[in-house]
C-alpha cells in the first residue's frame, strides 16, 4: 500500500567517503535553526538504536570480506527501521529531515560499486521504505583521491572502529562516483550534483540555493 504524502521535507546528502557531507549537513542544520524550522538530523546506516547496532557490524574492520548481499540486506534492515520509526513520523509531524545517506548510497555502493543488481535494489527499497523518496538529494561530487586522503586521515585519529569501507580500492570509489553521477542524470530534479572540491562555504551556498524554494513552503522568510 503506498504511504500517504507527508507534510515535512526530506533532504539527503550523499557522496563518496570524505566528500564533506557531514560538514554540509551541520551547516544546513545551522541554517534551519536560524529560520526556526523544526528539523531532525540523522544518518544511515544507523539513526535508531537497532540501526546503530547494525552500523557497528557493517563498518567494523572485523566484518572484512562480508558477502555483498549480506551488506546490502543489513543496509536495508537498518533503513526499514529508520524509515518506520524515525523518518516517516518526523515528516508527518511537518519537520525537515536531514539524512546523511539513504537508498542512493545502496545504489551507488552496493549497486555500482559491488556490482549487485540495481533493479533488485530498487525493489528492496519499495519493500523496506514503501517507496519513500527524498524531496532533494545533494551529491557532493569529488575526486576519490582527494576525498580518500581526507577520510583516511580522519579515521587514523577519531574513528578507527569505522574504517572498513575506507580500505576499499580507488577503483571501487571511482565506480561509486560514476554511480552517483548516473543517479543524478536519471533524476535531475531530485538529485543535485555539487562540486565537492570547493570550500565548505561555497558548497553550502549551492546547497541552500537548491533548498530555498522547497523551504519557502514551510516558512515565509528564507534568507540566502
Ligand atoms: P557514513 O557514515 O556516511 O561514513 P562517512 O561519514 O565516513 O562518509 O557511511 C558509512 C559507510 O557506509 C560509507 O562508506 C558508505 C557505506 N554505505 C553503503 O555502502 N551503503 C549504504 O546504503 C549506506 C547508507 C552506506
PDB file of C-alpha atoms and ligand atoms in Angstrom:
ATOM      1  CA  UNK A   1       0.000   0.000   0.000  1.00  0.00           C
ATOM      2  CA  UNK A   2       1.579   3.308  -0.992  1.00  0.00           C
ATOM      3  CA  UNK A   3       2.082   5.571   2.016  1.00  0.00           C
ATOM      4  CA  UNK A   4       0.393   8.974   2.057  1.00  0.00           C
ATOM      5  CA  UNK A   5       2.443  12.035   1.285  1.00  0.00           C
ATOM      6  CA  UNK A   6       3.885  13.558   4.456  1.00  0.00           C
ATOM      7  CA  UNK A   7       3.888  17.279   5.316  1.00  0.00           C
ATOM      8  CA  UNK A   8       7.579  17.789   6.077  1.00  0.00           C
ATOM      9  CA  UNK A   9      10.595  17.872   3.790  1.00  0.00           C
ATOM     10  CA  UNK A  10      13.115  15.104   3.320  1.00  0.00           C
ATOM     11  CA  UNK A  11      16.668  16.096   2.307  1.00  0.00           C
ATOM     12  CA  UNK A  12      19.545  13.648   1.948  1.00  0.00           C
ATOM     13  CA  UNK A  13      23.256  14.169   1.424  1.00  0.00           C
ATOM     14  CA  UNK A  14      25.448  11.727  -0.476  1.00  0.00           C
ATOM     15  CA  UNK A  15      28.877  11.241  -1.949  1.00  0.00           C
ATOM     16  CA  UNK A  16      31.937   9.043  -1.591  1.00  0.00           C
ATOM     17  CA  UNK A  17      33.700   8.814   1.779  1.00  0.00           C
ATOM     18  CA  UNK A  18      35.415  12.047   2.792  1.00  0.00           C
ATOM     19  CA  UNK A  19      33.358  14.199   0.375  1.00  0.00           C
ATOM     20  CA  UNK A  20      32.370  16.625   3.160  1.00  0.00           C
ATOM     21  CA  UNK A  21      28.694  15.737   3.527  1.00  0.00           C
ATOM     22  CA  UNK A  22      28.699  15.699   7.332  1.00  0.00           C
ATOM     23  CA  UNK A  23      30.070  19.261   7.392  1.00  0.00           C
ATOM     24  CA  UNK A  24      27.398  20.323   4.907  1.00  0.00           C
ATOM     25  CA  UNK A  25      24.592  18.740   6.890  1.00  0.00           C
ATOM     26  CA  UNK A  26      25.787  20.561  10.010  1.00  0.00           C
ATOM     27  CA  UNK A  27      25.828  23.863   8.089  1.00  0.00           C
ATOM     28  CA  UNK A  28      22.349  23.198   6.734  1.00  0.00           C
ATOM     29  CA  UNK A  29      21.144  22.360  10.249  1.00  0.00           C
ATOM     30  CA  UNK A  30      22.518  25.693  11.493  1.00  0.00           C
ATOM     31  CA  UNK A  31      20.697  27.462   8.642  1.00  0.00           C
ATOM     32  CA  UNK A  32      17.400  25.780   9.555  1.00  0.00           C
ATOM     33  CA  UNK A  33      17.919  26.681  13.222  1.00  0.00           C
ATOM     34  CA  UNK A  34      18.251  30.324  12.202  1.00  0.00           C
ATOM     35  CA  UNK A  35      14.976  30.035  10.289  1.00  0.00           C
ATOM     36  CA  UNK A  36      13.417  28.423  13.378  1.00  0.00           C
ATOM     37  CA  UNK A  37      12.311  25.452  11.295  1.00  0.00           C
ATOM     38  CA  UNK A  38      11.937  22.215  13.256  1.00  0.00           C
ATOM     39  CA  UNK A  39      14.343  19.649  11.859  1.00  0.00           C
ATOM     40  CA  UNK A  40      15.886  16.289  12.547  1.00  0.00           C
ATOM     41  CA  UNK A  41      19.476  15.428  11.678  1.00  0.00           C
ATOM     42  CA  UNK A  42      20.043  11.700  11.282  1.00  0.00           C
ATOM     43  CA  UNK A  43      22.220   9.183   9.440  1.00  0.00           C
ATOM     44  CA  UNK A  44      22.478   5.809   7.712  1.00  0.00           C
ATOM     45  CA  UNK A  45      23.367   3.163   8.398  1.00  0.00           C
ATOM     46  CA  UNK A  46      22.044   3.989  11.869  1.00  0.00           C
ATOM     47  CA  UNK A  47      19.554   6.556  13.120  1.00  0.00           C
ATOM     48  CA  UNK A  48      17.782   4.181  15.542  1.00  0.00           C
ATOM     49  CA  UNK A  49      19.101   2.111  18.426  1.00  0.00           C
ATOM     50  CA  UNK A  50      18.897  -1.062  16.364  1.00  0.00           C
ATOM     51  CA  UNK A  51      20.262   0.719  13.305  1.00  0.00           C
ATOM     52  CA  UNK A  52      23.310   1.908  15.228  1.00  0.00           C
ATOM     53  CA  UNK A  53      23.992  -1.686  16.275  1.00  0.00           C
ATOM     54  CA  UNK A  54      23.753  -2.757  12.617  1.00  0.00           C
ATOM     55  CA  UNK A  55      26.078   0.135  11.721  1.00  0.00           C
ATOM     56  CA  UNK A  56      28.748  -1.226  14.073  1.00  0.00           C
ATOM     57  CA  UNK A  57      28.614  -4.606  12.349  1.00  0.00           C
ATOM     58  CA  UNK A  58      28.732  -3.045   8.880  1.00  0.00           C
ATOM     59  CA  UNK A  59      31.600  -0.636   9.426  1.00  0.00           C
ATOM     60  CA  UNK A  60      33.817  -2.659  11.712  1.00  0.00           C
ATOM     61  CA  UNK A  61      37.111  -3.929  10.323  1.00  0.00           C
ATOM     62  CA  UNK A  62      36.115  -7.290  11.799  1.00  0.00           C
ATOM     63  CA  UNK A  63      33.484  -7.584   9.028  1.00  0.00           C
ATOM     64  CA  UNK A  64      36.095  -7.538   6.249  1.00  0.00           C
ATOM     65  CA  UNK A  65      35.074  -9.913   3.477  1.00  0.00           C
ATOM     66  CA  UNK A  66      31.344  -9.732   4.250  1.00  0.00           C
ATOM     67  CA  UNK A  67      29.246 -11.005   1.337  1.00  0.00           C
ATOM     68  CA  UNK A  68      27.951  -8.053  -0.723  1.00  0.00           C
ATOM     69  CA  UNK A  69      24.412  -9.482  -0.449  1.00  0.00           C
ATOM     70  CA  UNK A  70      24.671  -9.575   3.344  1.00  0.00           C
ATOM     71  CA  UNK A  71      25.938  -5.993   3.295  1.00  0.00           C
ATOM     72  CA  UNK A  72      23.004  -4.868   1.148  1.00  0.00           C
ATOM     73  CA  UNK A  73      20.425  -6.589   3.355  1.00  0.00           C
ATOM     74  CA  UNK A  74      21.913  -5.126   6.533  1.00  0.00           C
ATOM     75  CA  UNK A  75      21.821  -1.627   4.995  1.00  0.00           C
ATOM     76  CA  UNK A  76      18.127  -2.106   4.246  1.00  0.00           C
ATOM     77  CA  UNK A  77      17.394  -3.682   7.626  1.00  0.00           C
ATOM     78  CA  UNK A  78      18.745  -0.525   9.241  1.00  0.00           C
ATOM     79  CA  UNK A  79      16.820   1.636   6.744  1.00  0.00           C
ATOM     80  CA  UNK A  80      13.443  -0.101   7.225  1.00  0.00           C
ATOM     81  CA  UNK A  81      13.678   0.560  10.950  1.00  0.00           C
ATOM     82  CA  UNK A  82      14.820   4.146  10.409  1.00  0.00           C
ATOM     83  CA  UNK A  83      12.027   4.996   7.955  1.00  0.00           C
ATOM     84  CA  UNK A  84       9.255   3.437  10.061  1.00  0.00           C
ATOM     85  CA  UNK A  85      10.325   4.695  13.466  1.00  0.00           C
ATOM     86  CA  UNK A  86      12.084   7.980  12.813  1.00  0.00           C
ATOM     87  CA  UNK A  87      11.893   9.474   9.321  1.00  0.00           C
ATOM     88  CA  UNK A  88       8.219   8.985   8.485  1.00  0.00           C
ATOM     89  CA  UNK A  89       6.930  10.157  11.901  1.00  0.00           C
ATOM     90  CA  UNK A  90       9.145  13.274  11.686  1.00  0.00           C
ATOM     91  CA  UNK A  91       7.854  14.058   8.184  1.00  0.00           C
ATOM     92  CA  UNK A  92       4.283  13.530   9.292  1.00  0.00           C
ATOM     93  CA  UNK A  93       4.898  15.988  12.139  1.00  0.00           C
ATOM     94  CA  UNK A  94       5.961  18.542   9.492  1.00  0.00           C
ATOM     95  CA  UNK A  95       9.692  18.547  10.267  1.00  0.00           C
ATOM     96  CA  UNK A  96      12.590  18.871   7.879  1.00  0.00           C
ATOM     97  CA  UNK A  97      14.546  15.610   7.923  1.00  0.00           C
ATOM     98  CA  UNK A  98      18.238  15.875   7.059  1.00  0.00           C
ATOM     99  CA  UNK A  99      19.657  12.432   6.468  1.00  0.00           C
ATOM    100  CA  UNK A 100      23.324  11.573   5.974  1.00  0.00           C
ATOM    101  CA  UNK A 101      22.941   8.930   3.201  1.00  0.00           C
ATOM    102  CA  UNK A 102      19.858   6.965   2.133  1.00  0.00           C
ATOM    103  CA  UNK A 103      18.887   4.498  -0.636  1.00  0.00           C
ATOM    104  CA  UNK A 104      21.050   6.281  -3.232  1.00  0.00           C
ATOM    105  CA  UNK A 105      24.057   5.101  -1.186  1.00  0.00           C
ATOM    106  CA  UNK A 106      22.940   1.483  -1.618  1.00  0.00           C
ATOM    107  CA  UNK A 107      22.518   2.018  -5.373  1.00  0.00           C
ATOM    108  CA  UNK A 108      25.942   3.691  -5.638  1.00  0.00           C
ATOM    109  CA  UNK A 109      27.959   1.454  -3.254  1.00  0.00           C
ATOM    110  CA  UNK A 110      26.293  -1.954  -3.417  1.00  0.00           C
ATOM    111  CA  UNK A 111      24.954  -1.495  -6.974  1.00  0.00           C
ATOM    112  CA  UNK A 112      27.601   0.366  -8.966  1.00  0.00           C
ATOM    113  CA  UNK A 113      30.445  -0.323  -6.503  1.00  0.00           C
ATOM    114  CA  UNK A 114      29.904  -4.021  -5.735  1.00  0.00           C
ATOM    115  CA  UNK A 115      28.009  -4.907  -8.900  1.00  0.00           C
ATOM    116  CA  UNK A 116      24.701  -6.016  -7.331  1.00  0.00           C
ATOM    117  CA  UNK A 117      21.568  -5.738  -9.461  1.00  0.00           C
ATOM    118  CA  UNK A 118      20.206  -2.173  -9.500  1.00  0.00           C
ATOM    119  CA  UNK A 119      16.630  -3.200 -10.312  1.00  0.00           C
ATOM    120  CA  UNK A 120      16.640  -5.559  -7.330  1.00  0.00           C
ATOM    121  CA  UNK A 121      17.936  -2.805  -5.029  1.00  0.00           C
ATOM    122  CA  UNK A 122      15.054  -0.592  -6.185  1.00  0.00           C
ATOM    123  CA  UNK A 123      12.621  -3.415  -5.368  1.00  0.00           C
ATOM    124  CA  UNK A 124      14.168  -3.741  -1.940  1.00  0.00           C
ATOM    125  CA  UNK A 125      13.666  -0.006  -1.460  1.00  0.00           C
ATOM    126  CA  UNK A 126       9.970  -0.324  -2.311  1.00  0.00           C
ATOM    127  CA  UNK A 127       9.636  -3.127   0.214  1.00  0.00           C
ATOM    128  CA  UNK A 128      11.719  -1.640   3.042  1.00  0.00           C
ATOM    129  CA  UNK A 129      10.761   2.033   2.708  1.00  0.00           C
ATOM    130  CA  UNK A 130       7.429   1.752   0.889  1.00  0.00           C
ATOM    131  CA  UNK A 131       8.905   3.933  -1.804  1.00  0.00           C
ATOM    132  CA  UNK A 132       9.652   6.945   0.420  1.00  0.00           C
ATOM    133  CA  UNK A 133      11.800   9.328  -1.637  1.00  0.00           C
ATOM    134  CA  UNK A 134      13.764  12.395  -0.622  1.00  0.00           C
ATOM    135  CA  UNK A 135      12.470  15.718  -1.951  1.00  0.00           C
ATOM    136  CA  UNK A 136      16.077  16.694  -2.632  1.00  0.00           C
ATOM    137  CA  UNK A 137      19.391  14.864  -2.603  1.00  0.00           C
ATOM    138  CA  UNK A 138      22.739  16.671  -2.601  1.00  0.00           C
ATOM    139  CA  UNK A 139      25.571  14.635  -4.067  1.00  0.00           C
ATOM    140  CA  UNK A 140      28.980  16.102  -3.256  1.00  0.00           C
ATOM    141  CA  UNK A 141      30.966  15.093  -6.298  1.00  0.00           C
ATOM    142  CA  UNK A 142      34.697  14.868  -5.675  1.00  0.00           C
ATOM    143  CA  UNK A 143      37.811  13.136  -6.961  1.00  0.00           C
ATOM    144  CA  UNK A 144      38.280   9.902  -4.935  1.00  0.00           C
ATOM    145  CA  UNK A 145      41.998  10.594  -4.451  1.00  0.00           C
ATOM    146  CA  UNK A 146      41.205  13.835  -2.622  1.00  0.00           C
ATOM    147  CA  UNK A 147      38.305  12.505  -0.611  1.00  0.00           C
ATOM    148  CA  UNK A 148      40.030   9.290   0.445  1.00  0.00           C
ATOM    149  CA  UNK A 149      43.012  11.239   1.710  1.00  0.00           C
ATOM    150  CA  UNK A 150      40.594  13.208   3.896  1.00  0.00           C
ATOM    151  CA  UNK A 151      38.632  10.155   5.052  1.00  0.00           C
ATOM    152  CA  UNK A 152      41.713   8.122   5.909  1.00  0.00           C
ATOM    153  CA  UNK A 153      43.298  10.966   7.864  1.00  0.00           C
ATOM    154  CA  UNK A 154      40.095  11.238   9.900  1.00  0.00           C
ATOM    155  CA  UNK A 155      39.950   7.508  10.600  1.00  0.00           C
ATOM    156  CA  UNK A 156      43.501   7.195  11.848  1.00  0.00           C
ATOM    157  CA  UNK A 157      42.579   9.681  14.548  1.00  0.00           C
ATOM    158  CA  UNK A 158      38.972   9.802  15.676  1.00  0.00           C
ATOM    159  CA  UNK A 159      37.093   6.796  14.322  1.00  0.00           C
ATOM    160  CA  UNK A 160      39.300   3.755  13.962  1.00  0.00           C
ATOM    161  CA  UNK A 161      36.323   1.464  14.525  1.00  0.00           C
ATOM    162  CA  UNK A 162      34.533   2.627  11.348  1.00  0.00           C
ATOM    163  CA  UNK A 163      37.162   2.138   8.687  1.00  0.00           C
ATOM    164  CA  UNK A 164      36.037  -0.912   6.707  1.00  0.00           C
ATOM    165  CA  UNK A 165      34.812   0.990   3.626  1.00  0.00           C
ATOM    166  CA  UNK A 166      37.731   3.404   3.634  1.00  0.00           C
ATOM    167  CA  UNK A 167      40.043   0.457   2.967  1.00  0.00           C
ATOM    168  CA  UNK A 168      38.392  -0.106  -0.423  1.00  0.00           C
ATOM    169  CA  UNK A 169      40.419   0.499  -3.587  1.00  0.00           C
ATOM    170  CA  UNK A 170      40.465   3.642  -5.672  1.00  0.00           C
ATOM    171  CA  UNK A 171      38.817   1.667  -8.486  1.00  0.00           C
ATOM    172  CA  UNK A 172      35.869   0.880  -6.166  1.00  0.00           C
ATOM    173  CA  UNK A 173      35.399   4.565  -5.322  1.00  0.00           C
ATOM    174  CA  UNK A 174      35.598   5.510  -8.994  1.00  0.00           C
ATOM    175  CA  UNK A 175      32.698   3.144  -9.682  1.00  0.00           C
ATOM    176  CA  UNK A 176      30.730   4.578  -6.746  1.00  0.00           C
ATOM    177  CA  UNK A 177      31.314   8.113  -8.018  1.00  0.00           C
ATOM    178  CA  UNK A 178      30.196   7.115 -11.509  1.00  0.00           C
ATOM    179  CA  UNK A 179      27.111   5.613  -9.881  1.00  0.00           C
ATOM    180  CA  UNK A 180      26.179   8.822  -8.119  1.00  0.00           C
ATOM    181  CA  UNK A 181      26.661  10.741 -11.366  1.00  0.00           C
ATOM    182  CA  UNK A 182      24.406   8.305 -13.192  1.00  0.00           C
ATOM    183  CA  UNK A 183      21.736   8.700 -10.488  1.00  0.00           C
ATOM    184  CA  UNK A 184      21.910  12.490 -10.905  1.00  0.00           C
ATOM    185  CA  UNK A 185      21.414  12.133 -14.663  1.00  0.00           C
ATOM    186  CA  UNK A 186      18.441   9.815 -14.150  1.00  0.00           C
ATOM    187  CA  UNK A 187      16.628  12.106 -11.704  1.00  0.00           C
ATOM    188  CA  UNK A 188      17.910  15.640 -12.283  1.00  0.00           C
ATOM    189  CA  UNK A 189      15.029  17.326 -10.447  1.00  0.00           C
ATOM    190  CA  UNK A 190      15.712  15.468  -7.212  1.00  0.00           C
ATOM    191  CA  UNK A 191      19.441  14.676  -7.305  1.00  0.00           C
ATOM    192  CA  UNK A 192      21.743  17.720  -7.409  1.00  0.00           C
ATOM    193  CA  UNK A 193      25.415  17.224  -8.168  1.00  0.00           C
ATOM    194  CA  UNK A 194      27.615  19.768  -6.359  1.00  0.00           C
ATOM    195  CA  UNK A 195      31.395  20.143  -6.724  1.00  0.00           C
ATOM    196  CA  UNK A 196      32.921  18.778  -3.515  1.00  0.00           C
ATOM    197  CA  UNK A 197      36.387  20.289  -4.025  1.00  0.00           C
ATOM    198  CA  UNK A 198      35.075  23.808  -3.305  1.00  0.00           C
ATOM    199  CA  UNK A 199      35.266  25.340   0.159  1.00  0.00           C
ATOM    200  CA  UNK A 200      32.578  24.375   2.688  1.00  0.00           C
ATOM    201  CA  UNK A 201      31.118  27.908   2.443  1.00  0.00           C
ATOM    202  CA  UNK A 202      30.769  27.732  -1.351  1.00  0.00           C
ATOM    203  CA  UNK A 203      29.242  24.248  -1.218  1.00  0.00           C
ATOM    204  CA  UNK A 204      26.824  25.447   1.478  1.00  0.00           C
ATOM    205  CA  UNK A 205      25.661  28.340  -0.727  1.00  0.00           C
ATOM    206  CA  UNK A 206      24.877  25.882  -3.511  1.00  0.00           C
ATOM    207  CA  UNK A 207      23.020  23.565  -1.139  1.00  0.00           C
ATOM    208  CA  UNK A 208      20.897  26.472   0.113  1.00  0.00           C
ATOM    209  CA  UNK A 209      20.239  27.687  -3.426  1.00  0.00           C
ATOM    210  CA  UNK A 210      18.700  24.284  -4.218  1.00  0.00           C
ATOM    211  CA  UNK A 211      16.770  24.018  -0.940  1.00  0.00           C
ATOM    212  CA  UNK A 212      15.313  27.536  -0.714  1.00  0.00           C
ATOM    213  CA  UNK A 213      12.285  27.078  -2.926  1.00  0.00           C
ATOM    214  CA  UNK A 214      11.135  23.984  -1.048  1.00  0.00           C
ATOM    215  CA  UNK A 215      11.815  25.544   2.351  1.00  0.00           C
ATOM    216  CA  UNK A 216       9.699  28.532   1.365  1.00  0.00           C
ATOM    217  CA  UNK A 217       6.748  26.148   1.599  1.00  0.00           C
ATOM    218  CA  UNK A 218       7.315  25.862   5.345  1.00  0.00           C
ATOM    219  CA  UNK A 219       8.273  29.406   6.243  1.00  0.00           C
ATOM    220  CA  UNK A 220       7.852  32.829   4.677  1.00  0.00           C
ATOM    221  CA  UNK A 221      11.318  34.232   5.348  1.00  0.00           C
ATOM    222  CA  UNK A 222      14.072  32.252   3.649  1.00  0.00           C
ATOM    223  CA  UNK A 223      17.299  34.260   3.623  1.00  0.00           C
ATOM    224  CA  UNK A 224      20.278  33.479   1.405  1.00  0.00           C
TER     225      UNK A 224
HETATM  226  P1  LIG B   1      28.999   7.201   6.502  1.00  0.00           P
HETATM  227  O1  LIG B   1      28.547   7.182   7.900  1.00  0.00           O
HETATM  228  O2  LIG B   1      28.425   8.221   5.608  1.00  0.00           O
HETATM  229  O3  LIG B   1      30.569   7.314   6.532  1.00  0.00           O
HETATM  230  P2  LIG B   1      31.417   8.613   6.412  1.00  0.00           P
HETATM  231  O4  LIG B   1      30.803   9.628   7.333  1.00  0.00           O
HETATM  232  O5  LIG B   1      32.740   8.096   6.837  1.00  0.00           O
HETATM  233  O6  LIG B   1      31.351   9.005   4.969  1.00  0.00           O
HETATM  234  O7  LIG B   1      28.745   5.801   5.808  1.00  0.00           O
HETATM  235  C1  LIG B   1      29.426   4.689   6.216  1.00  0.00           C
HETATM  236  C2  LIG B   1      29.789   3.816   5.061  1.00  0.00           C
HETATM  237  O8  LIG B   1      28.691   3.004   4.682  1.00  0.00           O
HETATM  238  C3  LIG B   1      30.243   4.567   3.831  1.00  0.00           C
HETATM  239  O9  LIG B   1      31.484   4.041   3.435  1.00  0.00           O
HETATM  240  C4  LIG B   1      29.221   4.226   2.795  1.00  0.00           C
HETATM  241  C5  LIG B   1      28.607   2.953   3.273  1.00  0.00           C
HETATM  242  N1  LIG B   1      27.188   2.763   2.875  1.00  0.00           N
HETATM  243  C6  LIG B   1      26.877   1.827   1.883  1.00  0.00           C
HETATM  244  O10 LIG B   1      27.782   1.177   1.333  1.00  0.00           O
HETATM  245  N2  LIG B   1      25.568   1.627   1.539  1.00  0.00           N
HETATM  246  C7  LIG B   1      24.549   2.308   2.135  1.00  0.00           C
HETATM  247  O11 LIG B   1      23.358   2.094   1.796  1.00  0.00           O
HETATM  248  C8  LIG B   1      24.879   3.270   3.161  1.00  0.00           C
HETATM  249  C9  LIG B   1      23.793   4.042   3.845  1.00  0.00           C
HETATM  250  C10 LIG B   1      26.220   3.464   3.491  1.00  0.00           C
END
